[in-house]
Short mmCIF file of N, CA and C in Angstrom, two decimals:
data_model
loop_
_atom_site.label_atom_id
_atom_site.label_comp_id
_atom_site.label_asym_id
_atom_site.label_seq_id
_atom_site.Cartn_x
_atom_site.Cartn_y
_atom_site.Cartn_z
N MET A 1 103.03 114.54 127.89
CA MET A 1 104.42 114.27 127.59
C MET A 1 104.92 113.18 128.53
N ASP A 2 105.60 112.18 127.97
CA ASP A 2 106.10 111.12 128.84
C ASP A 2 107.57 111.36 129.20
N TYR A 3 108.05 110.52 130.11
CA TYR A 3 109.41 110.71 130.63
C TYR A 3 110.47 110.57 129.56
N SER A 4 110.22 109.72 128.55
CA SER A 4 111.25 109.55 127.51
C SER A 4 111.46 110.84 126.72
N GLU A 5 110.40 111.63 126.52
CA GLU A 5 110.55 112.91 125.83
C GLU A 5 111.34 113.90 126.68
N ILE A 6 111.09 113.90 127.98
CA ILE A 6 111.84 114.77 128.89
C ILE A 6 113.31 114.35 128.89
N ALA A 7 113.55 113.03 128.96
CA ALA A 7 114.92 112.50 128.95
C ALA A 7 115.64 112.92 127.68
N GLN A 8 114.94 112.83 126.56
CA GLN A 8 115.54 113.21 125.28
C GLN A 8 115.89 114.69 125.26
N LYS A 9 115.01 115.53 125.79
CA LYS A 9 115.30 116.97 125.83
C LYS A 9 116.50 117.27 126.71
N ILE A 10 116.62 116.59 127.84
CA ILE A 10 117.78 116.79 128.72
C ILE A 10 119.06 116.45 127.98
N LYS A 11 119.07 115.28 127.35
CA LYS A 11 120.26 114.82 126.64
C LYS A 11 120.61 115.75 125.47
N GLU A 12 119.60 116.15 124.69
CA GLU A 12 119.85 117.04 123.55
C GLU A 12 120.41 118.39 124.00
N LEU A 13 119.85 118.94 125.05
CA LEU A 13 120.30 120.24 125.53
C LEU A 13 121.70 120.14 126.14
N ARG A 14 121.96 119.06 126.88
CA ARG A 14 123.30 118.86 127.45
C ARG A 14 124.34 118.78 126.33
N THR A 15 124.01 118.02 125.28
CA THR A 15 124.91 117.86 124.14
C THR A 15 125.11 119.19 123.41
N LYS A 16 124.01 119.93 123.22
CA LYS A 16 124.09 121.23 122.55
C LYS A 16 124.98 122.19 123.32
N LYS A 17 124.94 122.12 124.64
CA LYS A 17 125.76 123.00 125.48
C LYS A 17 127.17 122.44 125.70
N ARG A 18 127.46 121.32 125.05
CA ARG A 18 128.78 120.67 125.10
C ARG A 18 129.21 120.33 126.53
N LEU A 19 128.26 119.79 127.28
CA LEU A 19 128.54 119.35 128.65
C LEU A 19 128.60 117.84 128.69
N SER A 20 129.56 117.31 129.41
CA SER A 20 129.59 115.86 129.63
C SER A 20 128.56 115.51 130.70
N ILE A 21 128.26 114.23 130.82
CA ILE A 21 127.34 113.80 131.89
C ILE A 21 127.93 114.19 133.24
N GLN A 22 129.23 114.01 133.40
CA GLN A 22 129.89 114.36 134.67
C GLN A 22 129.73 115.86 134.97
N GLU A 23 129.95 116.71 133.96
CA GLU A 23 129.85 118.15 134.17
C GLU A 23 128.43 118.58 134.56
N LEU A 24 127.44 118.05 133.84
CA LEU A 24 126.05 118.40 134.17
C LEU A 24 125.67 117.85 135.54
N ALA A 25 126.10 116.63 135.83
CA ALA A 25 125.80 116.04 137.14
C ALA A 25 126.39 116.90 138.26
N ASP A 26 127.61 117.35 138.09
CA ASP A 26 128.25 118.21 139.10
C ASP A 26 127.48 119.52 139.27
N LYS A 27 127.09 120.14 138.16
CA LYS A 27 126.35 121.41 138.23
C LYS A 27 124.99 121.24 138.89
N ALA A 28 124.37 120.06 138.70
CA ALA A 28 123.03 119.83 139.23
C ALA A 28 123.05 119.16 140.61
N GLY A 29 124.24 118.79 141.09
CA GLY A 29 124.33 118.13 142.39
C GLY A 29 123.82 116.69 142.36
N LEU A 30 124.05 116.01 141.24
CA LEU A 30 123.61 114.62 141.07
C LEU A 30 124.82 113.74 140.80
N THR A 31 124.63 112.44 140.89
CA THR A 31 125.71 111.53 140.50
C THR A 31 125.61 111.30 138.99
N PRO A 32 126.74 111.07 138.33
CA PRO A 32 126.70 110.81 136.89
C PRO A 32 125.84 109.59 136.54
N GLY A 33 125.90 108.56 137.38
CA GLY A 33 125.10 107.35 137.13
C GLY A 33 123.61 107.63 137.15
N TYR A 34 123.18 108.43 138.13
CA TYR A 34 121.76 108.78 138.24
C TYR A 34 121.33 109.61 137.04
N LEU A 35 122.15 110.59 136.65
CA LEU A 35 121.82 111.41 135.49
C LEU A 35 121.75 110.56 134.22
N SER A 36 122.66 109.62 134.08
CA SER A 36 122.65 108.73 132.93
C SER A 36 121.36 107.92 132.87
N LYS A 37 120.90 107.44 134.02
CA LYS A 37 119.63 106.68 134.06
C LYS A 37 118.46 107.57 133.67
N ILE A 38 118.50 108.83 134.08
CA ILE A 38 117.43 109.77 133.70
C ILE A 38 117.45 109.99 132.19
N GLU A 39 118.64 110.25 131.63
CA GLU A 39 118.77 110.51 130.19
C GLU A 39 118.38 109.30 129.35
N ASN A 40 118.57 108.11 129.87
CA ASN A 40 118.25 106.89 129.13
C ASN A 40 116.85 106.36 129.45
N SER A 41 116.04 107.19 130.08
CA SER A 41 114.64 106.87 130.43
C SER A 41 114.50 105.66 131.34
N GLU A 42 115.55 105.37 132.10
CA GLU A 42 115.49 104.25 133.04
C GLU A 42 114.90 104.69 134.38
N LYS A 43 115.01 105.97 134.68
CA LYS A 43 114.53 106.48 135.96
C LYS A 43 113.89 107.85 135.73
N PRO A 44 112.58 107.99 135.98
CA PRO A 44 111.96 109.30 135.80
C PRO A 44 112.40 110.27 136.89
N PRO A 45 112.77 111.50 136.52
CA PRO A 45 113.23 112.45 137.54
C PRO A 45 112.05 113.06 138.29
N PRO A 46 112.12 113.09 139.63
CA PRO A 46 111.09 113.84 140.36
C PRO A 46 111.26 115.33 140.06
N ILE A 47 110.21 116.10 140.28
CA ILE A 47 110.22 117.53 139.94
C ILE A 47 111.40 118.27 140.57
N PRO A 48 111.73 118.06 141.87
CA PRO A 48 112.89 118.79 142.42
C PRO A 48 114.20 118.48 141.68
N THR A 49 114.37 117.23 141.26
CA THR A 49 115.57 116.85 140.51
C THR A 49 115.55 117.50 139.13
N LEU A 50 114.39 117.47 138.48
CA LEU A 50 114.27 118.11 137.16
C LEU A 50 114.52 119.61 137.26
N SER A 51 114.11 120.20 138.36
CA SER A 51 114.36 121.63 138.59
C SER A 51 115.86 121.90 138.70
N LYS A 52 116.59 121.03 139.39
CA LYS A 52 118.05 121.18 139.50
C LYS A 52 118.72 121.06 138.14
N ILE A 53 118.25 120.10 137.34
CA ILE A 53 118.80 119.91 136.00
C ILE A 53 118.52 121.14 135.14
N ALA A 54 117.29 121.65 135.21
CA ALA A 54 116.92 122.85 134.45
C ALA A 54 117.81 124.02 134.83
N TYR A 55 118.01 124.22 136.13
CA TYR A 55 118.85 125.33 136.60
C TYR A 55 120.28 125.17 136.08
N ALA A 56 120.80 123.94 136.14
CA ALA A 56 122.17 123.69 135.68
C ALA A 56 122.31 123.93 134.17
N LEU A 57 121.22 123.71 133.43
CA LEU A 57 121.24 123.92 131.98
C LEU A 57 120.78 125.33 131.59
N ASN A 58 120.48 126.16 132.60
CA ASN A 58 120.05 127.54 132.40
C ASN A 58 118.76 127.64 131.57
N VAL A 59 117.80 126.76 131.88
CA VAL A 59 116.47 126.84 131.28
C VAL A 59 115.45 126.75 132.40
N HIS A 60 114.24 127.20 132.11
CA HIS A 60 113.16 127.05 133.09
C HIS A 60 112.64 125.62 132.99
N ILE A 61 112.17 125.10 134.08
CA ILE A 61 111.67 123.72 134.10
C ILE A 61 110.58 123.50 133.06
N SER A 62 109.83 124.53 132.72
CA SER A 62 108.76 124.39 131.73
C SER A 62 109.30 124.00 130.35
N TYR A 63 110.57 124.26 130.09
CA TYR A 63 111.18 123.89 128.81
C TYR A 63 111.00 122.40 128.54
N PHE A 64 111.08 121.58 129.57
CA PHE A 64 110.98 120.14 129.39
C PHE A 64 109.56 119.67 129.09
N PHE A 65 108.58 120.53 129.33
CA PHE A 65 107.19 120.16 129.11
C PHE A 65 106.59 120.81 127.87
N ASP A 66 107.31 121.74 127.25
CA ASP A 66 106.81 122.42 126.06
C ASP A 66 106.78 121.45 124.89
N ASP A 67 105.64 121.41 124.21
CA ASP A 67 105.46 120.48 123.10
C ASP A 67 105.96 121.02 121.77
N GLU A 68 105.81 122.32 121.57
CA GLU A 68 106.11 122.90 120.26
C GLU A 68 107.43 123.66 120.28
N LYS A 69 108.08 123.60 119.13
CA LYS A 69 109.30 124.40 118.95
C LYS A 69 109.00 125.44 117.88
N SER A 70 109.28 126.67 118.17
CA SER A 70 109.01 127.75 117.22
C SER A 70 110.27 128.03 116.41
N GLU A 71 110.17 127.82 115.12
CA GLU A 71 111.32 128.08 114.25
C GLU A 71 111.47 129.57 113.98
N SER A 72 110.39 130.35 114.09
CA SER A 72 110.44 131.77 113.75
C SER A 72 111.06 132.61 114.86
N GLY A 73 111.20 132.05 116.04
CA GLY A 73 111.71 132.82 117.17
C GLY A 73 110.61 133.47 117.98
N VAL A 74 109.37 133.35 117.52
CA VAL A 74 108.23 133.94 118.23
C VAL A 74 107.63 132.89 119.15
N SER A 75 107.41 133.27 120.39
CA SER A 75 106.76 132.39 121.35
C SER A 75 105.37 132.95 121.65
N LEU A 76 104.34 132.22 121.25
CA LEU A 76 102.96 132.65 121.47
C LEU A 76 102.30 131.65 122.40
N VAL A 77 101.84 132.12 123.54
CA VAL A 77 101.09 131.29 124.48
C VAL A 77 99.75 131.99 124.69
N ARG A 78 98.70 131.37 124.24
CA ARG A 78 97.37 131.95 124.36
C ARG A 78 96.84 131.77 125.77
N LYS A 79 95.93 132.66 126.15
CA LYS A 79 95.38 132.69 127.51
C LYS A 79 94.95 131.31 128.00
N GLY A 80 94.22 130.58 127.21
CA GLY A 80 93.73 129.27 127.64
C GLY A 80 94.73 128.14 127.51
N GLU A 81 95.94 128.45 127.03
CA GLU A 81 96.95 127.41 126.79
C GLU A 81 98.13 127.48 127.76
N ARG A 82 98.04 128.35 128.75
CA ARG A 82 99.15 128.43 129.71
C ARG A 82 99.27 127.12 130.46
N LYS A 83 100.49 126.73 130.74
CA LYS A 83 100.72 125.49 131.47
C LYS A 83 101.08 125.81 132.91
N GLU A 84 100.52 125.04 133.81
CA GLU A 84 100.89 125.18 135.21
C GLU A 84 102.21 124.45 135.41
N ILE A 85 103.12 125.10 136.11
CA ILE A 85 104.44 124.50 136.34
C ILE A 85 104.72 124.44 137.84
N ILE A 86 105.69 123.65 138.18
CA ILE A 86 106.11 123.52 139.57
C ILE A 86 107.16 124.58 139.85
N GLY A 87 106.95 125.36 140.89
CA GLY A 87 107.90 126.39 141.29
C GLY A 87 108.35 126.18 142.72
N ASP A 88 109.20 127.06 143.20
CA ASP A 88 109.75 126.95 144.55
C ASP A 88 108.68 126.93 145.63
N LEU A 89 107.56 127.61 145.39
CA LEU A 89 106.54 127.76 146.44
C LEU A 89 105.26 126.96 146.16
N THR A 90 105.31 126.05 145.20
CA THR A 90 104.14 125.23 144.88
C THR A 90 103.67 124.43 146.09
N GLN A 91 104.62 123.90 146.86
CA GLN A 91 104.27 123.04 147.99
C GLN A 91 103.48 123.76 149.07
N ILE A 92 103.53 125.10 149.12
CA ILE A 92 102.74 125.82 150.14
C ILE A 92 101.47 126.43 149.55
N GLY A 93 101.21 126.18 148.26
CA GLY A 93 99.96 126.62 147.67
C GLY A 93 100.05 127.67 146.58
N TYR A 94 101.23 128.25 146.36
CA TYR A 94 101.37 129.22 145.27
C TYR A 94 101.24 128.47 143.94
N ARG A 95 100.68 129.14 142.93
CA ARG A 95 100.48 128.51 141.63
C ARG A 95 101.23 129.31 140.56
N TYR A 96 101.99 128.62 139.74
CA TYR A 96 102.78 129.23 138.67
C TYR A 96 102.20 128.83 137.31
N GLU A 97 102.09 129.80 136.40
CA GLU A 97 101.66 129.52 135.02
C GLU A 97 102.68 130.12 134.06
N THR A 98 103.00 129.39 133.01
CA THR A 98 103.93 129.91 132.01
C THR A 98 103.29 131.07 131.26
N VAL A 99 104.10 132.02 130.89
CA VAL A 99 103.65 133.13 130.06
C VAL A 99 104.30 133.03 128.69
N ILE A 100 105.51 132.52 128.65
CA ILE A 100 106.23 132.31 127.39
C ILE A 100 106.81 130.91 127.38
N GLN A 101 107.08 130.42 126.19
CA GLN A 101 107.85 129.19 126.06
C GLN A 101 109.30 129.62 125.95
N ARG A 102 110.02 129.43 127.01
CA ARG A 102 111.39 129.92 127.07
C ARG A 102 112.30 129.10 126.18
N LYS A 103 113.11 129.78 125.44
CA LYS A 103 114.08 129.13 124.57
C LYS A 103 115.29 128.71 125.40
N PRO A 104 115.98 127.63 125.01
CA PRO A 104 117.10 127.12 125.82
C PRO A 104 118.19 128.15 126.12
N ASP A 105 118.51 129.02 125.19
CA ASP A 105 119.60 129.97 125.41
C ASP A 105 119.12 131.36 125.82
N SER A 106 117.84 131.49 126.13
CA SER A 106 117.28 132.79 126.50
C SER A 106 117.62 133.14 127.94
N HIS A 107 117.79 134.42 128.20
CA HIS A 107 118.04 134.90 129.56
C HIS A 107 116.75 135.41 130.20
N LEU A 108 115.66 135.40 129.45
CA LEU A 108 114.39 135.93 129.92
C LEU A 108 113.45 134.80 130.30
N ASN A 109 112.78 134.96 131.42
CA ASN A 109 111.78 134.00 131.85
C ASN A 109 110.64 134.77 132.50
N SER A 110 109.42 134.28 132.36
CA SER A 110 108.31 134.95 133.01
C SER A 110 107.21 133.96 133.33
N PHE A 111 106.43 134.31 134.34
CA PHE A 111 105.31 133.48 134.74
C PHE A 111 104.32 134.33 135.51
N ILE A 112 103.09 133.83 135.62
CA ILE A 112 102.08 134.45 136.46
C ILE A 112 102.03 133.64 137.75
N LEU A 113 102.14 134.33 138.86
CA LEU A 113 102.14 133.69 140.17
C LEU A 113 100.84 134.06 140.87
N THR A 114 100.09 133.04 141.30
CA THR A 114 98.85 133.26 142.04
C THR A 114 99.09 132.93 143.50
N LEU A 115 98.77 133.88 144.37
CA LEU A 115 98.94 133.71 145.82
C LEU A 115 97.55 133.50 146.43
N PRO A 116 97.23 132.28 146.86
CA PRO A 116 95.90 132.03 147.41
C PRO A 116 95.76 132.60 148.82
N PRO A 117 94.52 132.91 149.24
CA PRO A 117 94.31 133.54 150.55
C PRO A 117 94.63 132.65 151.74
N GLU A 118 94.59 131.33 151.55
CA GLU A 118 94.78 130.44 152.69
C GLU A 118 96.24 130.23 153.10
N VAL A 119 97.19 130.74 152.33
CA VAL A 119 98.61 130.56 152.66
C VAL A 119 99.02 131.50 153.79
N ASP A 120 99.59 130.93 154.83
CA ASP A 120 100.08 131.71 155.96
C ASP A 120 101.34 132.46 155.52
N PRO A 121 101.35 133.80 155.60
CA PRO A 121 102.53 134.56 155.18
C PRO A 121 103.83 134.12 155.87
N GLN A 122 103.72 133.62 157.09
CA GLN A 122 104.92 133.19 157.82
C GLN A 122 105.55 131.93 157.21
N SER A 123 104.77 131.19 156.41
CA SER A 123 105.28 129.96 155.80
C SER A 123 106.03 130.22 154.49
N VAL A 124 106.04 131.46 154.03
CA VAL A 124 106.67 131.79 152.75
C VAL A 124 108.15 132.13 152.99
N PRO A 125 109.06 131.30 152.48
CA PRO A 125 110.48 131.56 152.71
C PRO A 125 111.01 132.68 151.81
N TYR A 126 112.12 133.25 152.21
CA TYR A 126 112.82 134.22 151.36
C TYR A 126 113.52 133.45 150.25
N ASN A 127 113.72 134.12 149.13
CA ASN A 127 114.34 133.52 147.97
C ASN A 127 115.39 134.48 147.44
N SER A 128 116.43 133.96 146.85
CA SER A 128 117.40 134.80 146.13
C SER A 128 117.98 133.96 145.00
N HIS A 129 118.35 134.61 143.93
CA HIS A 129 118.88 133.91 142.76
C HIS A 129 119.61 134.93 141.90
N ASP A 130 120.33 134.43 140.92
CA ASP A 130 121.03 135.32 140.00
C ASP A 130 120.04 136.11 139.17
N GLY A 131 120.47 137.24 138.68
CA GLY A 131 119.68 138.01 137.73
C GLY A 131 118.92 139.16 138.34
N GLU A 132 117.99 139.67 137.54
CA GLU A 132 117.14 140.79 137.93
C GLU A 132 115.69 140.36 137.77
N GLU A 133 114.79 141.04 138.49
CA GLU A 133 113.39 140.64 138.44
C GLU A 133 112.48 141.86 138.40
N LEU A 134 111.42 141.72 137.65
CA LEU A 134 110.36 142.72 137.58
C LEU A 134 109.07 142.03 138.01
N ILE A 135 108.33 142.66 138.91
CA ILE A 135 107.04 142.13 139.34
C ILE A 135 105.99 143.19 139.06
N TYR A 136 104.92 142.78 138.40
CA TYR A 136 103.79 143.66 138.12
C TYR A 136 102.56 143.04 138.77
N VAL A 137 101.86 143.80 139.60
CA VAL A 137 100.69 143.28 140.32
C VAL A 137 99.47 143.35 139.41
N ILE A 138 98.94 142.19 139.07
CA ILE A 138 97.76 142.09 138.22
C ILE A 138 96.49 142.29 139.03
N GLU A 139 96.48 141.70 140.24
CA GLU A 139 95.26 141.70 141.05
C GLU A 139 95.64 141.52 142.52
N GLY A 140 94.97 142.24 143.41
CA GLY A 140 95.15 142.06 144.84
C GLY A 140 96.13 143.03 145.48
N VAL A 141 96.37 142.81 146.77
CA VAL A 141 97.29 143.62 147.55
C VAL A 141 98.29 142.67 148.20
N MET A 142 99.57 143.00 148.10
CA MET A 142 100.62 142.15 148.64
C MET A 142 101.64 142.95 149.42
N ILE A 143 102.41 142.23 150.20
CA ILE A 143 103.56 142.81 150.88
C ILE A 143 104.80 142.19 150.25
N PHE A 144 105.69 143.04 149.77
CA PHE A 144 106.94 142.59 149.18
C PHE A 144 108.05 142.87 150.18
N HIS A 145 108.78 141.83 150.55
CA HIS A 145 109.91 141.95 151.46
C HIS A 145 111.19 141.86 150.64
N TYR A 146 112.08 142.81 150.83
CA TYR A 146 113.36 142.83 150.13
C TYR A 146 114.43 143.18 151.14
N GLY A 147 115.26 142.20 151.48
CA GLY A 147 116.23 142.43 152.54
C GLY A 147 115.50 142.80 153.81
N ASP A 148 115.82 143.94 154.40
CA ASP A 148 115.16 144.41 155.62
C ASP A 148 113.99 145.36 155.34
N SER A 149 113.71 145.63 154.06
CA SER A 149 112.65 146.57 153.70
C SER A 149 111.35 145.83 153.37
N GLU A 150 110.24 146.56 153.52
CA GLU A 150 108.92 146.01 153.25
C GLU A 150 108.11 147.03 152.46
N TYR A 151 107.44 146.58 151.40
CA TYR A 151 106.65 147.46 150.54
C TYR A 151 105.26 146.88 150.34
N GLN A 152 104.23 147.69 150.52
CA GLN A 152 102.88 147.24 150.19
C GLN A 152 102.64 147.61 148.73
N VAL A 153 102.22 146.64 147.93
CA VAL A 153 101.98 146.86 146.51
C VAL A 153 100.56 146.40 146.16
N SER A 154 99.94 147.15 145.26
CA SER A 154 98.56 146.90 144.87
C SER A 154 98.45 146.77 143.35
N GLU A 155 97.27 146.39 142.91
CA GLU A 155 96.98 146.24 141.49
C GLU A 155 97.51 147.44 140.70
N GLY A 156 98.29 147.14 139.65
CA GLY A 156 98.86 148.19 138.81
C GLY A 156 100.25 148.63 139.21
N ASP A 157 100.69 148.30 140.44
CA ASP A 157 102.04 148.66 140.90
C ASP A 157 103.06 147.70 140.30
N SER A 158 104.31 148.16 140.21
CA SER A 158 105.38 147.29 139.74
C SER A 158 106.63 147.50 140.58
N LEU A 159 107.46 146.48 140.60
CA LEU A 159 108.73 146.49 141.33
C LEU A 159 109.82 145.98 140.41
N TYR A 160 111.01 146.53 140.54
CA TYR A 160 112.17 146.04 139.80
C TYR A 160 113.32 145.98 140.79
N PHE A 161 114.07 144.87 140.79
CA PHE A 161 115.12 144.72 141.80
C PHE A 161 116.14 143.67 141.38
N PRO A 162 117.37 143.79 141.92
CA PRO A 162 118.36 142.73 141.75
C PRO A 162 117.89 141.52 142.57
N ALA A 163 117.80 140.37 141.95
CA ALA A 163 117.24 139.20 142.62
C ALA A 163 118.24 138.48 143.51
N THR A 164 119.46 138.99 143.60
CA THR A 164 120.49 138.34 144.41
C THR A 164 120.29 138.57 145.91
N SER A 165 119.48 139.56 146.29
CA SER A 165 119.18 139.79 147.70
C SER A 165 117.93 139.00 148.09
N PRO A 166 117.86 138.55 149.35
CA PRO A 166 116.69 137.78 149.79
C PRO A 166 115.40 138.60 149.62
N HIS A 167 114.38 137.95 149.04
CA HIS A 167 113.10 138.61 148.81
C HIS A 167 111.97 137.59 148.86
N ARG A 168 110.77 138.11 149.08
CA ARG A 168 109.57 137.27 149.05
C ARG A 168 108.36 138.18 148.87
N ILE A 169 107.27 137.59 148.40
CA ILE A 169 106.03 138.33 148.24
C ILE A 169 104.92 137.52 148.90
N VAL A 170 104.15 138.19 149.76
CA VAL A 170 103.08 137.52 150.50
C VAL A 170 101.80 138.34 150.40
N ARG A 171 100.70 137.71 150.68
CA ARG A 171 99.40 138.40 150.64
C ARG A 171 99.28 139.37 151.80
N ALA A 172 98.61 140.48 151.56
CA ALA A 172 98.39 141.47 152.62
C ALA A 172 97.01 141.30 153.25
N THR A 173 96.10 140.59 152.56
CA THR A 173 94.75 140.38 153.08
C THR A 173 94.43 138.89 153.08
N LYS A 174 93.40 138.51 153.82
CA LYS A 174 93.05 137.09 153.93
C LYS A 174 91.90 136.68 153.02
N THR A 175 91.45 137.58 152.16
CA THR A 175 90.35 137.26 151.26
C THR A 175 90.78 137.43 149.81
N GLY A 176 90.29 136.55 148.96
CA GLY A 176 90.56 136.63 147.54
C GLY A 176 92.00 136.31 147.19
N SER A 177 92.20 135.88 145.95
CA SER A 177 93.54 135.59 145.48
C SER A 177 94.23 136.86 145.01
N ALA A 178 95.52 136.80 144.94
CA ALA A 178 96.32 137.89 144.38
C ALA A 178 97.16 137.28 143.26
N ARG A 179 97.41 138.08 142.22
CA ARG A 179 98.20 137.58 141.10
C ARG A 179 99.23 138.60 140.67
N VAL A 180 100.41 138.11 140.33
CA VAL A 180 101.48 138.97 139.83
C VAL A 180 102.09 138.37 138.57
N LEU A 181 102.59 139.24 137.73
CA LEU A 181 103.40 138.82 136.60
C LEU A 181 104.85 139.01 137.03
N SER A 182 105.62 137.95 136.96
CA SER A 182 107.03 138.02 137.32
C SER A 182 107.86 137.81 136.06
N VAL A 183 108.78 138.73 135.80
CA VAL A 183 109.67 138.64 134.66
C VAL A 183 111.10 138.63 135.19
N LEU A 184 111.84 137.58 134.84
CA LEU A 184 113.21 137.43 135.32
C LEU A 184 114.19 137.53 134.17
N PHE A 185 115.26 138.28 134.40
CA PHE A 185 116.38 138.29 133.47
C PHE A 185 117.51 137.58 134.17
N LEU A 186 117.87 136.41 133.66
CA LEU A 186 118.89 135.58 134.29
C LEU A 186 120.24 135.84 133.64
N ASN A 187 121.26 136.02 134.46
CA ASN A 187 122.60 136.28 133.93
C ASN A 187 123.19 135.05 133.30
#
């Protein structure tokens, strides 16, 4: 997918949500001129900027990279067709894969998060955001920090929590990868 397709999706979604360039720029923390250049394919947005735009439009960043639109309302992503996306912790080695193709007006988002063994747990920042979150451990052992509490979770365990409080998930062992399914309900 090239930048012009991403630009077109931004503009179409902004228009569908009846937002002016100024309103979207304000919500995303950008200048209207810069947003206009992005929408007109004059300036490709770096991933952090695209992430801000996605958040302001209430879609997951993967929305801009999805090729197919499902008219039936069914989102099917086959095992070998998951797309790797950029997430908050990509820069420290965490890997995110799409599980569904999120619809623009959907409040549900999900992804598989892989925590590699080489990531130092101290380098993982706390996160908080609107909505609620469910985490299901697919593989490995992790430590889940929620506010001042700490929980050890293993394969088959699940957690459900309001995502507005600071939280993070880190590896409990230094060998092998760990994987979780994260499902978010965004308000």
